[in-house]
């Protein structure tokens, strides 16, 4: 069933931005319930913003043309912040690497940016789990915990997606989790 987004943004940055590649850095393994790429190549993510949960979809035809749709109480906050999340503050014209490895990487992946979500807790929890548990086990633990303690995403999210738990919900997770 079609559900119109609560907020939308059509963003045409003045430089290449590859949203799927950039936000892949936030993905915690292939089964991360907060991150999906659908067969139509749309990127779906969930997040917990200061104004509430949000589901967002990024569709991209070119590296300089992105459409972002968001659902949920955090939709406006997400849409306002997504350009920053995807590198709007970057100055790629100033990045002129001398090392051949970096030169090749820049040619191969011109739209790669370092994501900047501003959502500290979202980054902190998986980092702590990854410090306490090794490799694939950390990804599996994160997936199990988000599925068990996260919430249903707002809007038409792909099946199986979850919004990460709130800090209060994380505090209720027993240490044997």
mmCIF file of C-alpha atoms in Angstrom:
data_model
loop_
_atom_site.group_PDB
_atom_site.id
_atom_site.type_symbol
_atom_site.label_atom_id
_atom_site.label_comp_id
_atom_site.label_asym_id
_atom_site.label_seq_id
_atom_site.Cartn_x
_atom_site.Cartn_y
_atom_site.Cartn_z
ATOM 1 C CA UNK A 1 0.000 0.000 0.000
ATOM 2 C CA UNK A 2 1.349 3.417 -0.974
ATOM 3 C CA UNK A 3 2.056 5.782 1.900
ATOM 4 C CA UNK A 4 3.197 9.290 0.972
ATOM 5 C CA UNK A 5 6.288 10.478 2.796
ATOM 6 C CA UNK A 6 5.952 12.871 5.706
ATOM 7 C CA UNK A 7 8.878 14.874 4.334
ATOM 8 C CA UNK A 8 10.846 14.841 1.076
ATOM 9 C CA UNK A 9 13.917 16.482 -0.356
ATOM 10 C CA UNK A 10 15.309 16.649 -3.868
ATOM 11 C CA UNK A 11 19.004 17.452 -3.443
ATOM 12 C CA UNK A 12 21.434 18.272 -6.211
ATOM 13 C CA UNK A 13 24.850 18.698 -4.605
ATOM 14 C CA UNK A 14 27.506 20.579 -6.533
ATOM 15 C CA UNK A 15 29.798 17.561 -6.436
ATOM 16 C CA UNK A 16 29.439 13.764 -6.701
ATOM 17 C CA UNK A 17 27.738 11.988 -3.789
ATOM 18 C CA UNK A 18 27.273 8.218 -3.778
ATOM 19 C CA UNK A 19 24.700 7.712 -1.011
ATOM 20 C CA UNK A 20 24.757 3.898 -1.033
ATOM 21 C CA UNK A 21 28.545 3.728 -0.835
ATOM 22 C CA UNK A 22 28.779 6.546 1.725
ATOM 23 C CA UNK A 23 26.145 5.177 4.091
ATOM 24 C CA UNK A 24 27.417 1.594 3.725
ATOM 25 C CA UNK A 25 29.975 2.612 6.361
ATOM 26 C CA UNK A 26 27.085 2.731 8.859
ATOM 27 C CA UNK A 27 25.847 -0.760 8.014
ATOM 28 C CA UNK A 28 26.574 -3.422 10.601
ATOM 29 C CA UNK A 29 26.766 -6.568 8.477
ATOM 30 C CA UNK A 30 24.556 -8.002 5.750
ATOM 31 C CA UNK A 31 21.607 -8.562 8.092
ATOM 32 C CA UNK A 32 21.583 -5.157 9.787
ATOM 33 C CA UNK A 33 17.872 -4.440 10.389
ATOM 34 C CA UNK A 34 18.458 -0.670 10.139
ATOM 35 C CA UNK A 35 19.852 -0.751 6.593
ATOM 36 C CA UNK A 36 18.530 -2.220 3.308
ATOM 37 C CA UNK A 37 19.195 -1.811 -0.390
ATOM 38 C CA UNK A 38 16.150 -2.977 -2.328
ATOM 39 C CA UNK A 39 16.158 -4.557 -5.802
ATOM 40 C CA UNK A 40 15.295 -1.153 -7.314
ATOM 41 C CA UNK A 41 18.626 0.089 -5.813
ATOM 42 C CA UNK A 42 16.899 2.365 -3.293
ATOM 43 C CA UNK A 43 18.679 2.680 0.036
ATOM 44 C CA UNK A 44 16.426 2.374 3.076
ATOM 45 C CA UNK A 45 17.574 3.223 6.606
ATOM 46 C CA UNK A 46 15.988 3.716 9.985
ATOM 47 C CA UNK A 47 17.245 6.006 12.702
ATOM 48 C CA UNK A 48 16.306 7.400 16.063
ATOM 49 C CA UNK A 49 16.509 11.184 15.923
ATOM 50 C CA UNK A 50 16.020 13.591 18.820
ATOM 51 C CA UNK A 51 12.458 14.155 17.556
ATOM 52 C CA UNK A 52 11.643 10.449 17.229
ATOM 53 C CA UNK A 53 12.039 7.458 14.958
ATOM 54 C CA UNK A 54 12.364 7.818 11.201
ATOM 55 C CA UNK A 55 12.497 5.614 8.151
ATOM 56 C CA UNK A 56 14.147 7.131 5.119
ATOM 57 C CA UNK A 57 14.663 6.130 1.513
ATOM 58 C CA UNK A 58 17.283 7.539 -0.820
ATOM 59 C CA UNK A 59 16.884 7.108 -4.551
ATOM 60 C CA UNK A 60 19.659 8.191 -6.832
ATOM 61 C CA UNK A 61 19.923 8.189 -10.614
ATOM 62 C CA UNK A 62 23.164 10.178 -10.855
ATOM 63 C CA UNK A 63 25.881 11.159 -8.409
ATOM 64 C CA UNK A 64 24.528 14.709 -8.351
ATOM 65 C CA UNK A 65 20.802 14.011 -8.067
ATOM 66 C CA UNK A 66 19.248 12.470 -4.958
ATOM 67 C CA UNK A 67 15.647 12.076 -3.828
ATOM 68 C CA UNK A 68 15.090 11.517 -0.128
ATOM 69 C CA UNK A 69 11.755 10.536 1.408
ATOM 70 C CA UNK A 70 11.211 10.210 5.156
ATOM 71 C CA UNK A 71 8.431 8.882 7.375
ATOM 72 C CA UNK A 72 7.807 9.245 11.091
ATOM 73 C CA UNK A 73 8.190 11.810 13.877
ATOM 74 C CA UNK A 74 11.865 12.339 12.989
ATOM 75 C CA UNK A 75 11.210 12.956 9.276
ATOM 76 C CA UNK A 76 11.699 16.743 9.295
ATOM 77 C CA UNK A 77 14.888 16.493 11.378
ATOM 78 C CA UNK A 78 16.290 13.811 9.065
ATOM 79 C CA UNK A 79 15.477 15.713 5.866
ATOM 80 C CA UNK A 80 17.061 18.858 7.299
ATOM 81 C CA UNK A 81 20.232 16.925 8.241
ATOM 82 C CA UNK A 82 20.631 14.513 5.314
ATOM 83 C CA UNK A 83 22.780 16.818 3.159
ATOM 84 C CA UNK A 84 25.249 17.103 6.047
ATOM 85 C CA UNK A 85 25.046 13.341 6.596
ATOM 86 C CA UNK A 86 26.033 12.858 2.952
ATOM 87 C CA UNK A 87 28.870 15.380 2.854
ATOM 88 C CA UNK A 88 27.316 18.770 2.055
ATOM 89 C CA UNK A 89 30.052 20.395 4.122
ATOM 90 C CA UNK A 90 32.818 18.674 2.168
ATOM 91 C CA UNK A 91 35.066 20.538 -0.223
ATOM 92 C CA UNK A 92 36.128 17.825 -2.673
ATOM 93 C CA UNK A 93 37.715 20.405 -4.974
ATOM 94 C CA UNK A 94 40.332 20.971 -2.249
ATOM 95 C CA UNK A 95 41.229 17.284 -1.916
ATOM 96 C CA UNK A 96 44.222 16.714 -4.180
ATOM 97 C CA UNK A 97 46.046 13.637 -2.912
ATOM 98 C CA UNK A 98 49.711 13.120 -3.781
ATOM 99 C CA UNK A 99 49.820 9.401 -3.085
ATOM 100 C CA UNK A 100 49.035 7.190 -6.145
ATOM 101 C CA UNK A 101 46.829 4.870 -4.069
ATOM 102 C CA UNK A 102 44.588 7.771 -3.013
ATOM 103 C CA UNK A 103 44.561 9.175 -6.547
ATOM 104 C CA UNK A 104 43.296 5.825 -7.884
ATOM 105 C CA UNK A 105 40.696 5.555 -5.109
ATOM 106 C CA UNK A 106 39.423 9.051 -5.866
ATOM 107 C CA UNK A 107 39.052 8.214 -9.582
ATOM 108 C CA UNK A 108 37.353 4.886 -8.821
ATOM 109 C CA UNK A 109 34.956 6.235 -6.163
ATOM 110 C CA UNK A 110 34.348 9.948 -6.809
ATOM 111 C CA UNK A 111 31.120 10.074 -4.787
ATOM 112 C CA UNK A 112 32.403 8.466 -1.592
ATOM 113 C CA UNK A 113 32.031 10.744 1.424
ATOM 114 C CA UNK A 114 32.560 10.226 5.150
ATOM 115 C CA UNK A 115 29.077 10.152 6.687
ATOM 116 C CA UNK A 116 28.281 12.618 9.459
ATOM 117 C CA UNK A 117 24.951 11.732 11.074
ATOM 118 C CA UNK A 118 25.259 13.725 14.279
ATOM 119 C CA UNK A 119 23.550 10.772 15.999
ATOM 120 C CA UNK A 120 26.220 9.868 18.539
ATOM 121 C CA UNK A 121 24.330 7.094 20.308
ATOM 122 C CA UNK A 122 23.634 5.385 16.968
ATOM 123 C CA UNK A 123 27.388 5.120 16.385
ATOM 124 C CA UNK A 124 28.386 4.472 19.981
ATOM 125 C CA UNK A 125 26.392 1.296 20.672
ATOM 126 C CA UNK A 126 27.719 -0.762 17.728
ATOM 127 C CA UNK A 127 31.244 0.510 18.418
ATOM 128 C CA UNK A 128 31.021 -0.723 22.010
ATOM 129 C CA UNK A 129 29.666 -4.094 20.903
ATOM 130 C CA UNK A 130 32.479 -4.365 18.342
ATOM 131 C CA UNK A 131 35.031 -3.649 21.095
ATOM 132 C CA UNK A 132 33.582 -6.363 23.313
ATOM 133 C CA UNK A 133 32.798 -9.035 20.701
ATOM 134 C CA UNK A 134 34.887 -10.001 17.664
ATOM 135 C CA UNK A 135 34.034 -9.535 13.960
ATOM 136 C CA UNK A 136 31.005 -11.322 12.606
ATOM 137 C CA UNK A 137 29.849 -12.208 16.114
ATOM 138 C CA UNK A 138 29.550 -8.478 16.883
ATOM 139 C CA UNK A 139 27.458 -7.904 13.775
ATOM 140 C CA UNK A 140 25.228 -10.856 14.652
ATOM 141 C CA UNK A 141 24.865 -9.623 18.241
ATOM 142 C CA UNK A 142 23.937 -6.128 17.068
ATOM 143 C CA UNK A 143 21.349 -7.593 14.672
ATOM 144 C CA UNK A 144 19.809 -9.801 17.377
ATOM 145 C CA UNK A 145 19.662 -6.933 19.875
ATOM 146 C CA UNK A 146 18.075 -4.469 17.445
ATOM 147 C CA UNK A 147 15.515 -7.070 16.380
ATOM 148 C CA UNK A 148 14.687 -7.876 20.006
ATOM 149 C CA UNK A 149 14.722 -4.383 21.528
ATOM 150 C CA UNK A 150 14.186 -2.059 18.564
ATOM 151 C CA UNK A 151 10.788 -0.888 17.370
ATOM 152 C CA UNK A 152 8.745 -1.152 14.210
ATOM 153 C CA UNK A 153 9.772 1.533 11.732
ATOM 154 C CA UNK A 154 7.337 4.222 10.675
ATOM 155 C CA UNK A 155 6.171 4.297 7.077
ATOM 156 C CA UNK A 156 6.510 1.677 4.354
ATOM 157 C CA UNK A 157 9.878 0.215 5.375
ATOM 158 C CA UNK A 158 10.987 -3.056 3.803
ATOM 159 C CA UNK A 159 10.015 -6.130 5.780
ATOM 160 C CA UNK A 160 12.265 -6.946 8.713
ATOM 161 C CA UNK A 161 13.581 -3.447 9.297
ATOM 162 C CA UNK A 162 13.697 -2.051 12.829
ATOM 163 C CA UNK A 163 14.440 1.293 14.444
ATOM 164 C CA UNK A 164 17.372 1.041 16.870
ATOM 165 C CA UNK A 165 16.425 0.958 20.540
ATOM 166 C CA UNK A 166 16.268 4.146 22.549
ATOM 167 C CA UNK A 167 18.988 4.738 25.154
ATOM 168 C CA UNK A 168 16.442 3.728 27.819
ATOM 169 C CA UNK A 169 15.668 0.482 25.965
ATOM 170 C CA UNK A 170 19.400 -0.262 25.611
ATOM 171 C CA UNK A 171 19.784 0.207 29.376
ATOM 172 C CA UNK A 172 17.198 -2.533 29.958
ATOM 173 C CA UNK A 173 19.139 -5.117 27.920
ATOM 174 C CA UNK A 174 20.629 -7.689 30.286
ATOM 175 C CA UNK A 175 24.384 -8.188 30.021
ATOM 176 C CA UNK A 176 23.846 -11.717 28.705
ATOM 177 C CA UNK A 177 21.598 -10.045 26.080
#
